Amino acid sequence: MSDARNHPDHSEVRPAATGQGPGPRGVAWLVCGRRTKWLVLVLWLIVVAVAFPLAQKLTDAQDNDATSWLPGSAESTQVFNSAKAFRPEEVPAVVVYARDGGLTVADKQKIGADATAMSAMSADGIQGARVQGPQFDASATAAQILVPIKMDKNGWNHIADAVDRLRDRSGTSDNGLQVHITGPGGTSADFAKAFSGIDSTLLFSALAVVVVMLLITYRSPTLILVPVISVVWALSAAQALIYLLARHAGLTVNGQSAGILTVLVFGAGTDYALLLVSRYREELRRHEDRHEAMARALHRAGPAVLASGATVVLGMLVLMVAEMNSTKGLGPVAAIGVAVALLAMLTLFPALLVIFGRWIFWPVKPVFGSADPTARGVWAHTGRRIATRPRTVWVTTAVVLAACSIGLLQLKANGLSNADSFTGRPDSIVGAEVQAKHFPAGSGDPLVIITAADKAAEVRRAVAATDGVVPASIGVPPGTAAEHDGEVLLEATMTARPDSDAAHTTVERVRDAVHAVPGAHARVGGGTAAVLDMEKATTHDNKLVIPLVLLVVLCVLAILLRALVAPLLLIATVVLSFAAALGISALAFRHLFDYAGESTDFPLFVFVFLVALGIDYNIFLSTRIREEAAHQGTRRGVVTALAATGAVITSAGLVLAGTFAVLGTLPMVAFAEIGFAVALGVLLDTFIVRSILVTSLFLDVGRRVWWPHRLSRDPEEGPVAVPTGAGQGRGSTTN
């Protein structure tokens, strides 16, 4: 569909008429040729028709089993796997009753009737035959019933249903009798409810953010349809591919990776769309034929988009070296999502733009021969102002960012307790507090010890002699196989709350005690031990993954820019931006949101997302600077490139920040913190690092920034000029 007012479809201005040199051919024309654009559309229609039903099944393929989160080699993981031979995979839900002043006769009758009824339950994985209780505290003011719930293949999927069934029987707090469901089963149910609908919640929230930002950016109600269609189709294709790999190739997908997938595809895909549209607009003003314009846009912007996507994909794949299974599993899931988004934005998106023609830009269509509006815009003015004293600008900016990073002293990335993991106070958290007042705090979430059968007595004595353990609680739990392959399973209740630092210390002491028993080969697991092992593994991952991601990004930049100085400067600016974002976030979490701390993997995830995604804007700017530097020198090229890319990179940053901010819609502190920190970091990259710090650094260093490439040896350019046709790549400037 062509814009008839500007040109007929058969009228193509040849390269000689535009003064642009030979037109690009090859891959670009395969995407946007007069006939091949329709072939691209048909192929994507087939892909989406096949992918959509498969994408809907991704939730069913999720594995939220403990082993999908735990570090593979950890002691708690070994115990978890070995325990399957002794009993079904299960978590205990604890139904707690309490009344100030003491339980009444009617209360006790109700509690007894509830226990009897729960003992007869079998639906939704409830193991009624193994119900324990009721157990009353010494003062008869509280009672508890332990109800084992069998885990299904997908972990959380039916725990929430089982807890709802128990709550239907027990009722809720009424007339002074407090009734709560807590323990690992109750907490897991609340986590499951927090994650329920995560895919649709994030999908519609991200879609709303993208639509609003595109309307603001494009000021065109019609143009937003093309990137939205492309991103949604890309997400469906990615989800379908991930589903197939999860079903048939052993790829691990859990609630966390599925949720982040949506945000990454929307954020990265929209960013690539914005960059291509910006370059396409430029070319439409220089070429009457839209096919030629798109081919040139892909030819010039394609390498930057490809390098950006490759950086994100490789950065995500680095996560596969992590010890944490949840982190390791996120790597390929995120990489596949971004790779599919990149493919869609380099094929489907340009094909759709060419098919629709210039009218898609309504009401402000780019007219052939019109002036480039970026030539004298705010970003051109900003570049000229920075050029007057670039060294002062970058030193001042760096000092301010370094000052912001002092907030890192407020960072408490040592894990979140269950109570601190929710933005609200679900029933399981309230119930845990009530339970801790009347029973040993570790009731319902015991230590699990697997040891050689002939050493069981010695191990039991060693555990009983350890501080923090209730000696009378040590034994073989009901319904557990007495012995398997010469080993036995024991449980022990801790005196401290399972998610407390004191409980972690108890686990360490118990492990030291049982490991010291000769020939016992004892291993200690359970919920508290698992959290402790996760924190240790994440600390290891932070030290390993962060340097590797930096190395990968540095290599991509060096290959793309064919230089060493520029990549090192860009990496330094991103690290400084990351530190500042983390510092400001830590202050906000302590003094604005009143969060207790951060999850152990918080710095790692924020770093990976900020470096892999935040470097995009530096790639977009630096590749444009390099393109312009070849025609008019580095310093003039910096101002021209900033003028040409400023608006689109700003828009892309706002879209990406907005899509990550939607993580805050989940009632989980860890997701809210990651969303806030990444959104803040992206905004810092967009408005401070890219537009001020990188620009002033490149202006100050000048041609030497391209060392050892030949551009570093070009004659020194003269005073920075005012671009009259920003982004035309021809060096035509005036003072």
GROMACS .gro file of C-alpha atoms in nm, residues 542-723:
model
  182
  542ASN     CA    1   2.775  -1.342   4.164
  543LYS     CA    2   3.154  -1.375   4.163
  544LEU     CA    3   3.158  -1.594   3.851
  545VAL     CA    4   2.880  -1.465   3.626
  546ILE     CA    5   2.933  -1.088   3.661
  547PRO     CA    6   3.294  -1.089   3.528
  548LEU     CA    7   3.198  -1.329   3.249
  549VAL     CA    8   2.911  -1.106   3.135
  550LEU     CA    9   3.147  -0.807   3.129
  551LEU     CA   10   3.396  -1.005   2.921
  552VAL     CA   11   3.128  -1.114   2.673
  553VAL     CA   12   2.996  -0.759   2.631
  554LEU     CA   13   3.349  -0.625   2.589
  555CYS     CA   14   3.421  -0.878   2.314
  556VAL     CA   15   3.098  -0.797   2.127
  557LEU     CA   16   3.174  -0.423   2.142
  558ALA     CA   17   3.532  -0.475   2.027
  559ILE     CA   18   3.417  -0.681   1.728
  560LEU     CA   19   3.140  -0.437   1.640
  561LEU     CA   20   3.343  -0.117   1.672
  562ARG     CA   21   3.675  -0.274   1.566
  563ALA     CA   22   3.845  -0.083   1.847
  564LEU     CA   23   3.961  -0.132   2.205
  565VAL     CA   24   3.947   0.210   2.368
  566ALA     CA   25   3.579   0.275   2.290
  567PRO     CA   26   3.459  -0.064   2.426
  568LEU     CA   27   3.658  -0.016   2.748
  569LEU     CA   28   3.509   0.331   2.798
  570LEU     CA   29   3.158   0.203   2.730
  571ILE     CA   30   3.200  -0.086   2.975
  572ALA     CA   31   3.326   0.153   3.242
  573THR     CA   32   3.024   0.379   3.198
  574VAL     CA   33   2.782   0.087   3.228
  575VAL     CA   34   2.948  -0.042   3.545
  576LEU     CA   35   2.932   0.306   3.695
  577SER     CA   36   2.565   0.331   3.597
  578PHE     CA   37   2.498  -0.010   3.756
  579ALA     CA   38   2.664   0.094   4.082
  580ALA     CA   39   2.468   0.420   4.092
  581ALA     CA   40   2.138   0.243   4.018
  582LEU     CA   41   2.203  -0.013   4.292
  583GLY     CA   42   2.301   0.260   4.538
  584ILE     CA   43   1.991   0.469   4.476
  585SER     CA   44   1.771   0.157   4.483
  586ALA     CA   45   1.915   0.046   4.817
  587LEU     CA   46   1.834   0.384   4.968
  588ALA     CA   47   1.481   0.369   4.826
  589PHE     CA   48   1.424   0.016   4.959
  590ARG     CA   49   1.540   0.114   5.309
  591HIS     CA   50   1.383   0.457   5.348
  592LEU     CA   51   1.099   0.478   5.096
  593PHE     CA   52   0.951   0.129   5.058
  594ASP     CA   53   1.067  -0.003   5.397
  595TYR     CA   54   1.177  -0.339   5.257
  596ALA     CA   55   1.377  -0.553   5.500
  597GLY     CA   56   1.645  -0.645   5.247
  598GLU     CA   57   1.713  -0.792   4.907
  599SER     CA   58   1.731  -1.148   4.780
  600THR     CA   59   2.081  -1.287   4.743
  601ASP     CA   60   2.053  -1.300   4.365
  602PHE     CA   61   1.927  -0.941   4.339
  603PRO     CA   62   2.265  -0.786   4.239
  604LEU     CA   63   2.326  -1.060   3.982
  605PHE     CA   64   1.993  -1.026   3.805
  606VAL     CA   65   2.004  -0.647   3.806
  607PHE     CA   66   2.359  -0.653   3.672
  608VAL     CA   67   2.285  -0.898   3.392
  609PHE     CA   68   1.973  -0.714   3.279
  610LEU     CA   69   2.131  -0.369   3.303
  611VAL     CA   70   2.457  -0.458   3.132
  612ALA     CA   71   2.306  -0.679   2.862
  613LEU     CA   72   2.014  -0.443   2.793
  614GLY     CA   73   2.161  -0.108   2.900
  615ILE     CA   74   2.457  -0.152   2.668
  616ASP     CA   75   2.203  -0.143   2.382
  617TYR     CA   76   2.185   0.235   2.396
  618ASN     CA   77   2.561   0.271   2.394
  619ILE     CA   78   2.572   0.036   2.095
  620PHE     CA   79   2.309   0.241   1.910
  621LEU     CA   80   2.494   0.566   1.980
  622SER     CA   81   2.853   0.445   1.929
  623THR     CA   82   2.782   0.267   1.600
  624ARG     CA   83   2.618   0.584   1.470
  625ILE     CA   84   2.916   0.790   1.587
  626ARG     CA   85   3.147   0.553   1.404
  627GLU     CA   86   2.938   0.579   1.088
  628GLU     CA   87   2.942   0.958   1.099
  629ALA     CA   88   3.310   0.975   1.202
  630ALA     CA   89   3.408   0.811   0.872
  631HIS     CA   90   3.263   1.114   0.688
  632GLN     CA   91   3.318   1.414   0.913
  633GLY     CA   92   3.556   1.322   1.193
  634THR     CA   93   3.489   1.186   1.541
  635ARG     CA   94   3.401   1.505   1.729
  636ARG     CA   95   3.159   1.631   1.467
  637GLY     CA   96   3.028   1.276   1.431
  638VAL     CA   97   2.946   1.264   1.803
  639VAL     CA   98   2.720   1.569   1.782
  640THR     CA   99   2.557   1.449   1.461
  641ALA     CA  100   2.498   1.099   1.603
  642LEU     CA  101   2.351   1.233   1.927
  643ALA     CA  102   2.115   1.457   1.731
  644ALA     CA  103   2.006   1.166   1.510
  645THR     CA  104   1.963   0.904   1.781
  646GLY     CA  105   1.872   1.107   2.088
  647ALA     CA  106   1.495   1.096   2.053
  648VAL     CA  107   1.467   0.731   1.956
  649ILE     CA  108   1.706   0.608   2.227
  650THR     CA  109   1.520   0.812   2.486
  651SER     CA  110   1.192   0.657   2.373
  652ALA     CA  111   1.345   0.309   2.378
  653GLY     CA  112   1.474   0.367   2.730
  654LEU     CA  113   1.134   0.478   2.853
  655VAL     CA  114   0.969   0.171   2.699
  656LEU     CA  115   1.223  -0.070   2.849
  657ALA     CA  116   1.205   0.098   3.190
  658GLY     CA  117   0.827   0.082   3.179
  659THR     CA  118   0.818  -0.286   3.089
  660PHE     CA  119   1.049  -0.378   3.376
  661ALA     CA  120   0.852  -0.157   3.612
  662VAL     CA  121   0.548  -0.381   3.559
  663LEU     CA  122   0.727  -0.643   3.769
  664GLY     CA  123   0.615  -0.425   4.057
  665THR     CA  124   0.256  -0.534   3.992
  666LEU     CA  125   0.342  -0.873   4.148
  667PRO     CA  126   0.298  -0.899   4.527
  668MET     CA  127   0.654  -1.025   4.565
  669VAL     CA  128   0.931  -0.808   4.709
  670ALA     CA  129   1.207  -0.973   4.502
  671PHE     CA  130   1.029  -0.900   4.172
  672ALA     CA  131   0.937  -0.547   4.280
  673GLU     CA  132   1.300  -0.475   4.371
  674ILE     CA  133   1.439  -0.612   4.045
  675GLY     CA  134   1.179  -0.417   3.845
  676PHE     CA  135   1.253  -0.092   4.028
  677ALA     CA  136   1.633  -0.123   4.008
  678VAL     CA  137   1.641  -0.223   3.639
  679ALA     CA  138   1.393   0.050   3.543
  680LEU     CA  139   1.598   0.308   3.734
  681GLY     CA  140   1.921   0.183   3.580
  682VAL     CA  141   1.776   0.199   3.229
  683LEU     CA  142   1.664   0.558   3.288
  684LEU     CA  143   2.011   0.649   3.414
  685ASP     CA  144   2.163   0.488   3.104
  686THR     CA  145   1.920   0.671   2.879
  687PHE     CA  146   1.928   1.024   3.018
  688ILE     CA  147   2.265   1.048   3.194
  689VAL     CA  148   2.513   0.786   3.078
  690ARG     CA  149   2.439   0.777   2.706
  691SER     CA  150   2.338   1.139   2.647
  692ILE     CA  151   2.593   1.309   2.875
  693LEU     CA  152   2.870   1.078   2.999
  694VAL     CA  153   2.940   0.880   2.679
  695THR     CA  154   2.894   1.185   2.458
  696SER     CA  155   3.137   1.398   2.660
  697LEU     CA  156   3.392   1.114   2.687
  698PHE     CA  157   3.395   1.058   2.312
  699LEU     CA  158   3.421   1.432   2.249
  700ASP     CA  159   3.714   1.462   2.489
  701VAL     CA  160   3.907   1.156   2.368
  702GLY     CA  161   3.832   1.230   2.004
  703ARG     CA  162   3.973   1.012   1.727
  704ARG     CA  163   4.186   0.812   1.975
  705VAL     CA  164   3.868   0.641   2.092
  706TRP     CA  165   3.890   0.417   1.781
  707TRP     CA  166   4.240   0.285   1.850
  708PRO     CA  167   4.379   0.066   1.696
  709HIS     CA  168   4.148   0.114   1.394
  710ARG     CA  169   4.261   0.347   1.115
  711LEU     CA  170   3.998   0.601   1.224
  712SER     CA  171   4.226   0.678   1.520
  713ARG     CA  172   4.493   0.795   1.272
  714ASP     CA  173   4.273   1.021   1.060
  715PRO     CA  174   4.366   1.392   1.055
  716GLU     CA  175   4.244   1.581   1.359
  717GLU     CA  176   3.906   1.734   1.287
  718GLY     CA  177   3.833   2.101   1.331
  719PRO     CA  178   3.581   2.273   1.561
  720VAL     CA  179   3.256   2.090   1.622
  721ALA     CA  180   2.997   2.203   1.369
  722VAL     CA  181   2.623   2.235   1.387
  723PRO     CA  182   2.462   1.952   1.188
   0.00000   0.00000   0.00000
